[in-house]
Amino acid sequence: MSYVERVMSDLETRYAYQPVFLQAVKEVLNSIQPALDKKKDYEKYKILERITEPERIICFRVDWVDDKGEVQTNRAYRVQYNSAIGPYKGGLRLHPSVNLGILKFLGFEQIFKNSLSGLPIGGGKGGSDFDPKGKSDMEIMRFCQAFMNELFRHIGATIDVPAGDIGVGGREIGYLYGQYKKLTRSYEGVLTGKNLLFGGSLARTEATGYGVVYFTQSMLAERGESLEGKECAVSGAGNVATYCCEKLLQNGAKPVTVSDSRGMIYDASGIKVDVLKQVKEVERASLSRYAELVSSAKYTPVADYPKGRNAVWDVPCYAAFPCATQNELNEADAQALLKNGCKCVAEGANMPSTLEATHAFLKAGIAYGPAKAANAGGVSTSQLEMEQNAGMQSWTFEEVDSKLKTIMQNIYRSAAETAEDMGVKGNLVVGANIAGFRKVADAMLAQGVC
Ligand code: NDP
C-alpha cells in the first residue's frame, strides 16, 4: 500500500460516518502524489496523518428562547483545523444539515484554499444545525448571541477569525460581533463580513462571486476564449450566486438560471440581479416570487426535477457556475452539461461537484476551476478586511476590488504553473491542491512536531 492509500484507509475506518469529509480528503490526497514523491520528509514526519486531523474541535450546546417563549437547543462547532501559516480563518454555516463531518470537510478545504490565496491565514470552519428559515429577526439575534456566549472564548483577531457562509450574512455577523464586543470589551477585527459602519470592507459582500468570474476570465484567456456574449448557468441564489451573476452581466455574459433549495428559475432574457436581490436579500422569499415579478422567467420546483438530477445543469450553456452547496452536480449532471456543449465550469460553492463529475470534466479537457481556487476571493477579501482593521484604515471599493482581481489572477497562475510543473498541464485540481498543500506542509516541517 502506498503512503496515500494507508492514510486514506485509516481515515475511512476511523471516520466512516463522515462521508463528505472523506470525499474532500480523497480529492486532495489522490492528487498530491507528485509532491510526495519529490519530498520524502512529508512521509517521514507524518504530514498527511497530521494535516488531515484538526488541531482542535470545539463542540458546544446553544440554548436560546424563541418568540413563543419556548426554549430551543442546537448543536454547534468550531473546527480549528490548521494554523501553520496564520490564524484560523473560515466561515460559519447555519443550516439544519450541519454536522461535524460537513464542517471538517469545509475546514479541510479551507486550509488549502487559504494557502493558495498567498495570504497568511490558516484554515477553520464552524457553524450550527440551527435553521434560520422562517425565524424572526429577534430569534436570529437571540440565537447568534447564545452562539457567541461560548464561541468568544476561542476566537480573536490573531487566533481565529470567523466569517459568513450559508445562512450567515451581514445581519448575523452584526449580531455576533455585537455580542463578542459586549463579552470581551474589545473592539477588534474578530469577524469578517462586518457592516461598513463597524470595520467592514467595501467589496467583501461581492468578493466571492466577483472572484469566481475573475478566475474564470484568467482560465479562459489562456485558451484564447472569453465570457463575452456567452450564456451561463448559475445555481444558488445566495451571496455567491447573486454576485457571480452581477459580474457576469458586467462582463457582457448572460446568466440564465439561478436556484434555491426549493426550485430554479430559467430566464432566457438574463437574470435580473436587482429583482434577485429584492427577493432573496430583502423579502427572504422563495424563487417562485422572482417568477411573479419577471414575466420572462420560468420557475421549476425541485419536485419536477428529473430523478436524481439537478435541472439547472440541463440548461444548455457555455459556462456553468455551481454556487449553492456541496455535491449539487453529479456525474449525470456533468454528462448533460458536456453533451449540451458546456466548455467551462467554475465552482463558487465548496465541493459542488462529486468526484465522478470532476473526473468527467477533467477527462473532457474543458476549463475546470475547482472550488479551492475559484471561490477563494471571499476569504482573500476577508483577509483584506483584517488588514484594514489592523491598520485602522478603510480602502475604497476600487482599491479592494483591484486587489481581489490581482489575487484571483495570481491564484490561477499558481495553480496553472504547478500543474504544468507536475506534468499535467491544464489540470487545475492537481495544480491547486499541490500549490496549497506544499506551503502548509513545509511550514509544518519547519515548525517541528508540535
Ligand atoms: P447563502 O446562504 O447566501 O446562499 C446559499 C444558496 O444555496 C441559497 O440560495 C440556498 O437556497 C441554496 N442552497 C443551500 N443549501 C441547498 C441545498 N441543499 N440544495 C439546494 N440549494 C441549496 O450562502 P453563500 O452564497 O454564502 O454560499 C454558497 C456556497 O458558496 C456554499 O458552498 C459556501 O460554502 C460557498 N462559499 C461561500 C463564500 C462566501 O463568501 N459567502 C466563500 C466561499 C465559498 P435557499 O435560499 O432556499 O436557502
Coordinates of C-alpha atoms and ligand atoms in Angstrom, one line a residue:
M1 CA 0.0 0.0 0.0
S2 CA 1.3 3.5 -0.8
Y3 CA 1.5 6.2 1.8
V4 CA -1.7 7.9 0.5
E5 CA -3.6 4.6 0.5
R6 CA -2.5 3.8 4.1
V7 CA -3.6 7.2 5.4
M8 CA -6.9 7.1 3.4
S9 CA -7.7 3.6 4.6
D10 CA -7.1 4.6 8.2
L11 CA -9.3 7.6 7.8
E12 CA -12.0 5.5 6.2
T13 CA -12.1 3.2 9.1
R14 CA -12.0 5.9 11.7
Y15 CA -14.5 8.3 10.1
A16 CA -16.8 6.0 8.1
Y17 CA -19.7 8.1 9.3
Q18 CA -18.3 11.3 7.8
P19 CA -18.6 10.7 4.0
V20 CA -18.3 14.3 2.8
F21 CA -15.2 14.7 4.9
L22 CA -13.7 11.5 3.4
Q23 CA -14.6 12.7 -0.1
A24 CA -12.8 16.1 0.4
V25 CA -9.7 14.3 1.8
K26 CA -9.7 11.8 -1.1
E27 CA -9.8 14.5 -3.7
V28 CA -6.8 16.2 -2.2
L29 CA -4.7 13.1 -1.3
N30 CA -5.3 11.5 -4.7
S31 CA -3.9 14.5 -6.5
I32 CA -0.7 15.3 -4.5
Q33 CA 1.3 12.1 -5.2
P34 CA 3.9 14.0 -7.3
A35 CA 4.6 16.4 -4.4
L36 CA 5.0 13.4 -2.0
D37 CA 7.4 11.7 -4.5
K38 CA 9.5 14.9 -4.7
K39 CA 9.9 15.3 -0.9
K40 CA 10.2 12.2 1.3
D41 CA 10.1 14.3 4.5
Y42 CA 6.4 14.6 4.1
E43 CA 6.0 10.9 4.8
K44 CA 8.9 10.7 7.3
Y45 CA 7.3 13.4 9.5
K46 CA 3.7 12.1 9.0
I47 CA 2.4 15.2 7.4
L48 CA -0.7 13.5 5.9
E49 CA -1.7 11.9 9.2
R50 CA -1.3 15.3 10.9
I51 CA -2.8 17.6 8.2
T52 CA -6.0 15.6 8.0
E53 CA -6.6 15.8 11.7
P54 CA -7.9 19.1 13.1
E55 CA -5.7 20.8 15.7
R56 CA -8.7 21.4 17.8
I57 CA -12.5 20.9 17.6
I58 CA -14.8 22.8 19.9
C59 CA -18.3 21.3 20.3
F60 CA -20.9 23.2 22.3
R61 CA -24.6 23.5 23.1
V62 CA -26.6 26.6 22.2
D63 CA -29.7 27.2 24.2
W64 CA -32.0 30.1 23.2
V65 CA -35.6 31.2 23.6
D66 CA -37.9 31.6 20.6
D67 CA -40.7 34.2 20.1
K68 CA -43.2 31.9 21.8
G69 CA -41.1 31.8 24.9
E70 CA -40.1 28.2 24.3
V71 CA -36.5 27.0 25.0
Q72 CA -34.7 25.7 21.9
T73 CA -31.4 23.7 21.8
N74 CA -28.9 23.5 18.9
R75 CA -25.6 21.8 18.5
A76 CA -22.6 24.0 17.4
Y77 CA -19.0 23.6 16.5
R78 CA -15.8 25.4 15.6
V79 CA -13.2 23.3 13.8
Q80 CA -9.7 24.9 14.2
Y81 CA -8.1 22.9 11.6
N82 CA -4.6 24.1 10.8
S83 CA -2.7 27.2 11.9
A84 CA 0.7 26.5 10.3
I85 CA 0.7 29.6 8.1
G86 CA -1.7 32.0 10.1
P87 CA -4.6 32.3 12.4
Y88 CA -7.6 30.0 11.7
K89 CA -9.9 31.6 9.2
G90 CA -13.1 30.3 7.7
G91 CA -16.8 30.8 7.7
L92 CA -19.7 29.9 10.0
R93 CA -22.6 27.9 8.5
L94 CA -26.1 27.9 9.9
H95 CA -28.2 25.2 8.2
P96 CA -30.1 22.2 9.6
S97 CA -27.8 19.8 7.7
V98 CA -24.7 21.0 9.6
N99 CA -22.8 18.3 11.5
L100 CA -19.2 17.7 12.4
G101 CA -18.4 15.8 9.2
I102 CA -19.6 18.7 7.0
L103 CA -17.6 21.2 9.0
K104 CA -14.5 19.0 8.8
F105 CA -14.8 18.8 5.0
L106 CA -15.2 22.6 4.8
G107 CA -12.3 23.2 7.2
F108 CA -10.0 20.8 5.4
E109 CA -10.8 22.5 2.1
Q110 CA -10.2 25.9 3.7
I111 CA -6.6 25.0 4.7
F112 CA -5.5 24.6 1.1
K113 CA -7.7 27.5 -0.3
N114 CA -6.3 29.9 2.2
S115 CA -2.7 28.8 1.5
L116 CA -3.3 29.1 -2.3
S117 CA -4.5 32.7 -1.8
G118 CA -0.9 33.6 -0.9
L119 CA -2.1 35.3 2.3
P120 CA -1.0 34.4 5.8
I121 CA -4.2 32.6 7.0
G122 CA -4.8 29.2 8.5
G123 CA -7.9 27.0 8.0
G124 CA -11.0 26.7 10.1
K125 CA -14.8 26.4 9.9
G126 CA -17.8 26.4 12.2
G127 CA -21.5 26.6 12.5
S128 CA -24.6 25.0 13.9
D129 CA -27.6 22.9 12.9
F130 CA -29.8 26.0 13.6
D131 CA -32.3 26.6 10.7
P132 CA -32.6 30.4 10.0
K133 CA -35.5 29.9 7.6
G134 CA -38.8 31.3 9.0
K135 CA -37.1 32.8 12.1
S136 CA -37.8 36.4 13.1
D137 CA -35.0 38.9 13.3
M138 CA -35.2 38.7 17.1
E139 CA -34.9 34.9 17.1
I140 CA -31.9 35.2 14.8
M141 CA -30.4 37.8 17.2
R142 CA -31.0 35.6 20.3
F143 CA -29.5 32.6 18.6
C144 CA -26.4 34.5 17.5
Q145 CA -25.9 35.9 21.0
A146 CA -26.3 32.5 22.6
F147 CA -23.8 31.0 20.0
M148 CA -21.3 33.7 20.7
N149 CA -21.7 33.2 24.5
E150 CA -19.5 30.2 24.1
L151 CA -17.5 30.9 20.9
F152 CA -16.0 34.1 22.2
R153 CA -13.6 32.2 24.4
H154 CA -12.0 30.5 21.4
I155 CA -11.6 33.3 18.8
G156 CA -9.7 36.6 18.5
A157 CA -8.1 38.8 15.8
T158 CA -4.8 36.8 15.9
I159 CA -6.3 33.5 16.9
D160 CA -9.3 32.6 14.9
V161 CA -11.4 35.0 12.7
P162 CA -14.7 33.5 11.5
A163 CA -16.8 34.9 8.6
G164 CA -20.1 34.1 6.9
D165 CA -21.2 31.1 4.9
I166 CA -24.6 29.5 4.1
G167 CA -27.1 31.2 6.4
V168 CA -24.7 33.7 7.8
G169 CA -24.7 37.1 6.1
G170 CA -24.3 40.7 7.2
R171 CA -27.2 40.6 9.7
E172 CA -25.9 37.6 11.5
I173 CA -22.3 38.8 11.6
G174 CA -23.6 42.1 13.1
Y175 CA -25.3 40.3 16.0
L176 CA -22.3 38.0 16.5
Y177 CA -19.9 41.0 16.6
G178 CA -22.1 43.0 19.0
Q179 CA -22.2 40.1 21.5
Y180 CA -18.4 39.4 21.1
K181 CA -17.7 43.1 21.9
K182 CA -20.1 43.1 24.9
L183 CA -18.4 39.9 26.3
T184 CA -14.8 40.9 25.8
R185 CA -14.9 44.7 25.8
S186 CA -12.6 44.5 22.9
Y187 CA -13.2 46.3 19.6
E188 CA -11.1 44.2 17.3
G189 CA -11.4 42.6 13.8
V190 CA -12.5 39.3 15.2
L191 CA -15.1 38.6 12.4
T192 CA -15.1 39.5 8.8
G193 CA -18.0 40.4 6.6
K194 CA -18.9 43.1 9.0
N195 CA -21.1 46.1 8.3
L196 CA -19.2 49.1 6.9
L197 CA -20.2 51.1 10.0
F198 CA -18.0 49.0 12.3
G199 CA -15.0 47.8 10.4
G200 CA -16.4 46.0 7.3
S201 CA -14.6 46.2 4.0
L202 CA -16.1 47.5 0.8
A203 CA -16.4 44.7 -1.8
R204 CA -16.4 41.9 0.8
T205 CA -20.1 41.2 0.0
E206 CA -19.3 40.9 -3.7
A207 CA -15.9 39.2 -3.4
T208 CA -16.7 35.5 -3.7
G209 CA -19.0 35.9 -6.7
Y210 CA -16.8 38.5 -8.4
G211 CA -13.7 36.4 -7.7
V212 CA -15.2 33.4 -9.4
V213 CA -15.7 35.4 -12.6
Y214 CA -12.2 36.9 -12.4
F215 CA -10.7 33.4 -12.0
T216 CA -12.8 32.2 -15.0
Q217 CA -11.6 35.1 -17.1
S218 CA -7.9 34.1 -16.4
M219 CA -8.7 30.5 -17.1
L220 CA -10.4 31.3 -20.4
A221 CA -7.9 33.9 -21.5
E222 CA -5.2 31.1 -21.5
R223 CA -7.4 29.3 -24.0
G224 CA -8.0 32.3 -26.2
E225 CA -11.6 32.5 -25.2
S226 CA -13.8 34.8 -23.2
L227 CA -17.2 35.1 -21.4
E228 CA -18.5 37.9 -23.6
G229 CA -21.8 37.2 -25.2
K230 CA -22.0 33.7 -23.7
E231 CA -24.9 32.1 -21.9
C232 CA -24.1 30.9 -18.4
A233 CA -26.0 28.5 -15.9
V234 CA -25.7 29.6 -12.3
S235 CA -27.0 27.6 -9.3
G236 CA -27.8 29.0 -5.9
A237 CA -29.5 32.4 -5.2
G238 CA -27.5 33.5 -2.2
N239 CA -24.4 35.7 -1.7
V240 CA -22.1 33.8 -4.1
A241 CA -24.6 33.2 -6.9
T242 CA -26.0 36.8 -6.8
Y243 CA -22.6 38.5 -7.2
C244 CA -21.5 35.9 -9.7
C245 CA -24.5 36.9 -11.9
E246 CA -23.8 40.6 -11.3
K247 CA -20.2 40.3 -12.5
L248 CA -21.1 38.1 -15.5
L249 CA -23.6 40.7 -16.6
Q250 CA -21.0 43.5 -16.2
N251 CA -18.7 41.4 -18.5
G252 CA -21.3 41.0 -21.2
A253 CA -22.2 37.4 -20.4
K254 CA -25.7 36.3 -19.8
P255 CA -26.6 34.2 -16.7
V256 CA -29.9 32.5 -17.5
T257 CA -30.5 30.4 -14.3
V258 CA -30.5 30.7 -10.5
S259 CA -31.8 28.2 -8.0
D260 CA -32.5 27.7 -4.3
S261 CA -33.4 24.8 -2.1
R262 CA -37.0 24.8 -3.4
G263 CA -36.6 25.3 -7.2
M264 CA -35.0 27.0 -10.1
I265 CA -35.5 30.0 -12.4
Y266 CA -34.8 29.9 -16.1
D267 CA -34.9 33.4 -17.6
A268 CA -33.9 33.4 -21.2
S269 CA -33.6 37.2 -21.2
G270 CA -30.9 37.1 -18.5
I271 CA -31.2 37.1 -14.7
K272 CA -32.3 40.5 -13.3
V273 CA -30.0 40.9 -10.4
D274 CA -32.0 43.8 -8.8
V275 CA -35.1 41.5 -8.7
L276 CA -33.0 38.6 -7.3
K277 CA -31.6 40.8 -4.5
Q278 CA -35.1 42.1 -3.7
V279 CA -36.5 38.5 -3.5
K280 CA -33.6 36.9 -1.6
E281 CA -31.9 39.7 0.4
V282 CA -34.9 41.9 1.2
E283 CA -38.0 39.7 1.2
R284 CA -36.0 36.4 2.0
A285 CA -38.6 34.6 -0.2
S286 CA -38.6 31.6 -2.4
L287 CA -37.5 32.0 -6.1
S288 CA -41.1 31.4 -7.1
R289 CA -41.5 35.1 -6.2
Y290 CA -39.0 36.0 -8.9
A291 CA -41.3 34.4 -11.5
E292 CA -44.2 36.5 -10.2
L293 CA -42.1 39.7 -10.7
V294 CA -40.4 38.8 -14.1
S295 CA -42.7 37.7 -16.9
S296 CA -39.9 36.1 -19.0
A297 CA -38.9 33.8 -16.1
K298 CA -40.0 30.2 -15.8
Y299 CA -40.0 28.6 -12.3
T300 CA -39.5 24.8 -11.9
P301 CA -39.9 23.4 -8.3
V302 CA -37.5 20.7 -7.1
A303 CA -40.3 18.1 -7.2
D304 CA -40.3 18.5 -11.0
Y305 CA -36.5 18.0 -11.5
P306 CA -35.6 14.7 -13.3
K307 CA -35.0 11.9 -10.8
G308 CA -31.5 12.1 -9.1
R309 CA -30.6 15.2 -11.1
N310 CA -30.3 19.0 -10.7
A311 CA -32.4 20.6 -13.5
V312 CA -30.1 23.6 -13.6
W313 CA -27.5 21.5 -15.4
D314 CA -29.9 20.6 -18.2
V315 CA -29.9 24.2 -19.5
P316 CA -27.5 24.5 -22.5
C317 CA -24.7 26.9 -21.6
Y318 CA -21.2 27.8 -22.5
A319 CA -20.1 28.1 -18.8
A320 CA -21.6 26.6 -15.6
F321 CA -21.2 28.2 -12.1
P322 CA -22.3 25.9 -9.3
C323 CA -22.8 28.3 -6.4
A324 CA -25.3 26.7 -4.0
T325 CA -23.9 23.8 -1.9
Q326 CA -21.8 20.6 -1.8
N327 CA -22.5 17.7 -4.2
E328 CA -25.1 19.6 -6.2
L329 CA -23.6 18.4 -9.5
N330 CA -23.2 14.7 -10.0
E331 CA -21.9 12.6 -12.9
A332 CA -25.2 12.5 -14.8
D333 CA -25.4 16.3 -14.4
A334 CA -21.8 16.7 -15.7
Q335 CA -22.6 14.5 -18.7
A336 CA -25.7 16.6 -19.5
L337 CA -23.6 19.8 -19.4
L338 CA -20.9 18.3 -21.6
K339 CA -23.5 16.9 -24.1
N340 CA -25.0 20.4 -24.4
G341 CA -21.6 21.9 -25.3
C342 CA -20.5 23.4 -21.9
K343 CA -16.9 24.5 -22.2
C344 CA -16.2 25.8 -18.8
V345 CA -17.1 25.0 -15.1
A346 CA -16.0 27.3 -12.3
E347 CA -17.1 26.4 -8.7
G348 CA -18.4 29.1 -6.5
A349 CA -19.7 26.7 -3.9
N350 CA -17.4 24.4 -1.8
M351 CA -17.1 20.9 -3.4
P352 CA -20.3 21.3 -5.5
S353 CA -19.1 18.5 -8.0
T354 CA -19.0 14.9 -6.9
L355 CA -15.6 13.1 -7.5
E356 CA -17.2 11.4 -10.6
A357 CA -18.4 14.7 -12.0
T358 CA -14.9 16.2 -11.5
H359 CA -13.3 13.3 -13.4
A360 CA -15.8 13.8 -16.3
F361 CA -14.8 17.5 -16.6
L362 CA -11.0 16.7 -16.4
K363 CA -11.4 13.9 -19.0
A364 CA -13.3 16.1 -21.4
G365 CA -10.5 18.7 -21.1
I366 CA -12.8 21.7 -20.6
A367 CA -11.7 24.7 -18.5
Y368 CA -12.4 23.5 -15.0
G369 CA -11.8 25.7 -12.0
P370 CA -12.1 23.8 -8.7
A371 CA -13.6 25.5 -5.7
K372 CA -10.4 25.8 -3.7
A373 CA -9.0 28.1 -6.4
A374 CA -12.1 29.6 -8.0
N375 CA -14.0 30.7 -4.8
A376 CA -11.0 31.9 -2.8
G377 CA -12.0 35.5 -3.5
G378 CA -14.2 35.6 -0.4
V379 CA -11.6 34.6 2.1
S380 CA -9.0 36.7 0.4
T381 CA -11.1 39.8 0.8
S382 CA -11.8 38.8 4.4
Q383 CA -8.0 38.9 4.9
L384 CA -8.0 42.4 3.3
E385 CA -10.7 43.4 5.8
M386 CA -8.4 42.1 8.6
E387 CA -5.6 44.1 7.2
Q388 CA -7.7 47.3 7.1
N389 CA -8.9 46.6 10.7
A390 CA -5.3 46.1 12.0
G391 CA -4.2 49.3 10.3
M392 CA -7.4 51.2 11.3
Q393 CA -8.0 52.1 7.7
S394 CA -10.7 51.8 5.1
W395 CA -9.9 51.4 1.5
T396 CA -12.1 52.4 -1.5
F397 CA -14.2 49.8 -3.4
E398 CA -12.0 50.2 -6.4
E399 CA -8.8 49.6 -4.3
V400 CA -10.2 46.4 -2.7
D401 CA -11.7 45.2 -6.0
S402 CA -8.5 45.7 -7.8
K403 CA -6.5 43.8 -5.1
L404 CA -9.1 41.0 -5.4
K405 CA -8.7 40.8 -9.1
T406 CA -4.9 40.6 -8.7
I407 CA -5.2 37.8 -6.1
M408 CA -7.5 35.8 -8.3
Q409 CA -5.1 36.2 -11.3
N410 CA -2.2 35.0 -9.0
I411 CA -4.2 32.0 -7.8
Y412 CA -4.9 31.0 -11.3
R413 CA -1.2 31.4 -12.3
S414 CA 0.0 29.5 -9.2
A415 CA -2.4 26.5 -9.9
A416 CA -1.7 26.5 -13.6
E417 CA 2.1 26.7 -13.2
T418 CA 2.1 24.0 -10.6
A419 CA 0.0 21.7 -12.8
E420 CA 2.5 22.3 -15.7
D421 CA 5.4 21.6 -13.4
M422 CA 3.8 18.3 -12.3
G423 CA 3.4 17.3 -16.0
V424 CA -0.4 17.7 -16.1
K425 CA -0.9 21.0 -17.9
G426 CA -4.4 22.4 -17.5
N427 CA -5.3 20.1 -14.6
L428 CA -6.1 22.8 -12.0
V429 CA -7.3 20.2 -9.4
V430 CA -3.7 18.9 -9.2
G431 CA -2.3 22.4 -9.5
A432 CA -4.4 24.0 -6.8
N433 CA -4.1 21.1 -4.4
I434 CA -0.3 20.8 -4.7
A435 CA 0.3 24.5 -4.6
G436 CA -1.9 24.8 -1.5
F437 CA -0.5 21.7 0.2
R438 CA 3.2 22.4 -0.2
K439 CA 3.2 25.7 1.6
V440 CA 1.3 24.4 4.6
A441 CA 3.3 21.1 4.8
D442 CA 6.6 23.0 4.5
A443 CA 5.5 25.3 7.3
M444 CA 4.6 22.3 9.5
L445 CA 8.0 20.7 8.8
A446 CA 9.8 24.0 9.7
Q447 CA 7.8 24.4 12.9
G448 CA 8.7 20.9 14.2
V449 CA 6.5 18.3 15.7
C450 CA 4.1 20.4 17.8
Ligands
NDP1 P1 -26.2 31.7 1.1 O1 -26.8 31.2 2.3 O2 -26.1 33.1 0.8 O3 -26.9 31.0 -0.2 C1 -26.9 29.6 -0.4 C2 -27.8 29.3 -1.6 O4 -27.8 27.9 -1.9 C3 -29.3 29.7 -1.3 O5 -29.9 30.0 -2.5 C4 -29.8 28.3 -0.8 O6 -31.2 28.2 -1.0 C5 -29.1 27.4 -1.7 N1 -28.9 26.1 -1.0 C6 -28.4 25.8 0.2 N2 -28.4 24.5 0.5 C7 -29.0 23.9 -0.6 C8 -29.3 22.6 -0.9 N3 -29.1 21.6 0.0 N4 -29.9 22.4 -2.1 C9 -30.2 23.4 -2.9 N5 -29.9 24.6 -2.7 C10 -29.3 24.9 -1.5 O7 -24.7 31.0 1.0 P2 -23.5 31.5 0.2 O8 -23.9 32.0 -1.1 O9 -22.6 32.3 1.0 O10 -22.7 30.1 0.0 C11 -23.0 29.3 -1.2 C12 -21.8 28.3 -1.3 O11 -20.6 29.0 -1.5 C13 -21.5 27.4 -0.1 O12 -21.0 26.1 -0.6 C14 -20.4 28.1 0.6 O13 -19.6 27.3 1.5 C15 -19.6 28.7 -0.5 N6 -18.7 29.8 -0.3 C16 -19.2 31.0 0.2 C17 -18.4 32.0 0.5 C18 -18.9 33.3 0.9 O14 -18.1 34.3 0.9 N7 -20.2 33.5 1.3 C19 -16.9 31.9 0.2 C20 -16.5 30.7 -0.4 C21 -17.4 29.6 -0.6 P3 -32.3 28.8 0.0 O15 -32.3 30.3 -0.4 O16 -33.6 28.1 -0.3 O17 -31.8 28.6 1.4

